[in-house]
Amino acid sequence: MINLIKLRQKCRIVFIAAGLEVCLHAQTNPENVIKNGNFENNLEFWTQRARDGNASKAAVDENVIFIDGKKSLRLDIQSDDPSREIDPGKKKKPVISMSYSELIPYVEHGRFKFSLWAKSTAPVELQFVIDGEGWQQKKHWYKTLNAAVHEEWKNYFFIFVFDGPESSKYLAERKNVKLMFSVPGGNAASSSVWIDNIELTPVKQGNNTE
């Protein structure tokens, strides 16, 4: 059953017909800088970062549909994925990673909200990252969020600032950032994760939630 409270919160326009509330949003937020964040155009603008022996896969799903649109992204996580194996003393590699293929231009003093909806068949950890173009070390990342995804659709988001203390000294050379998310190594169970309606929108100064 559709959660009507979430529907009203998420939709820009709602109309009632034959007792049903129908959302006309379909990710038309004009401030969203992410293209195809609802995966209606399949995996256009999105790339799976492959690893040798990686058995976990990404695909567009038309069977498990979130509030608006007809498609969502499905990540099939394999508990015995060979990519989980790591060298002693090293951090676990992501089981699967997805990158947004378009670079996001730097905005002076810009504040942005990164938001998406997700659910899974079993509890699983997702990691969301805003990263500077060409940066290779974690200490240079703008913002990282680890979120526990469960069986019900839920909205996950964080706020990041372009001119933060971690990034200001690098922006003179790199004027773009990139967006990615992954399932870190160490997730115990095989599961499927669905992701939909990814948005990156500007936030007014002093507003941390809208």
PDB file of C-alpha atoms in Angstrom, residues 8 15 20 22 30 94 116 135 151 165 170 176 181 195 200-201 207 210:
ATOM      1  CA  ARG A   8       1.939  14.195  -0.172  1.00  0.00           C
ATOM      2  CA  PHE A  15      -4.959  14.958  -7.495  1.00  0.00           C
ATOM      3  CA  LEU A  20      -6.948   7.276  -5.452  1.00  0.00           C
ATOM      4  CA  VAL A  22      -2.046  10.216  -7.959  1.00  0.00           C
ATOM      5  CA  PRO A  30      13.590  22.223 -11.772  1.00  0.00           C
ATOM      6  CA  PRO A  94      32.935  -2.096  -2.009  1.00  0.00           C
ATOM      7  CA  LEU A 116      17.340   9.602  -2.491  1.00  0.00           C
ATOM      8  CA  TRP A 135      40.692  13.241  -5.795  1.00  0.00           C
ATOM      9  CA  GLU A 151      12.632  -3.232   4.043  1.00  0.00           C
ATOM     10  CA  PRO A 165      37.467  23.147   5.372  1.00  0.00           C
ATOM     11  CA  TYR A 170      41.755  21.854  -3.575  1.00  0.00           C
ATOM     12  CA  ASN A 176      33.953  19.998 -10.402  1.00  0.00           C
ATOM     13  CA  PHE A 181      27.218   5.460  -3.877  1.00  0.00           C
ATOM     14  CA  ILE A 195      17.121   3.157  -5.158  1.00  0.00           C
ATOM     15  CA  LEU A 200      20.866  17.156  -5.740  1.00  0.00           C
ATOM     16  CA  THR A 201      19.323  20.556  -5.061  1.00  0.00           C
ATOM     17  CA  ASN A 207      18.265  25.851   5.888  1.00  0.00           C
ATOM     18  CA  GLU A 210      14.877  21.659   2.598  1.00  0.00           C
TER      19      GLU A 210
END
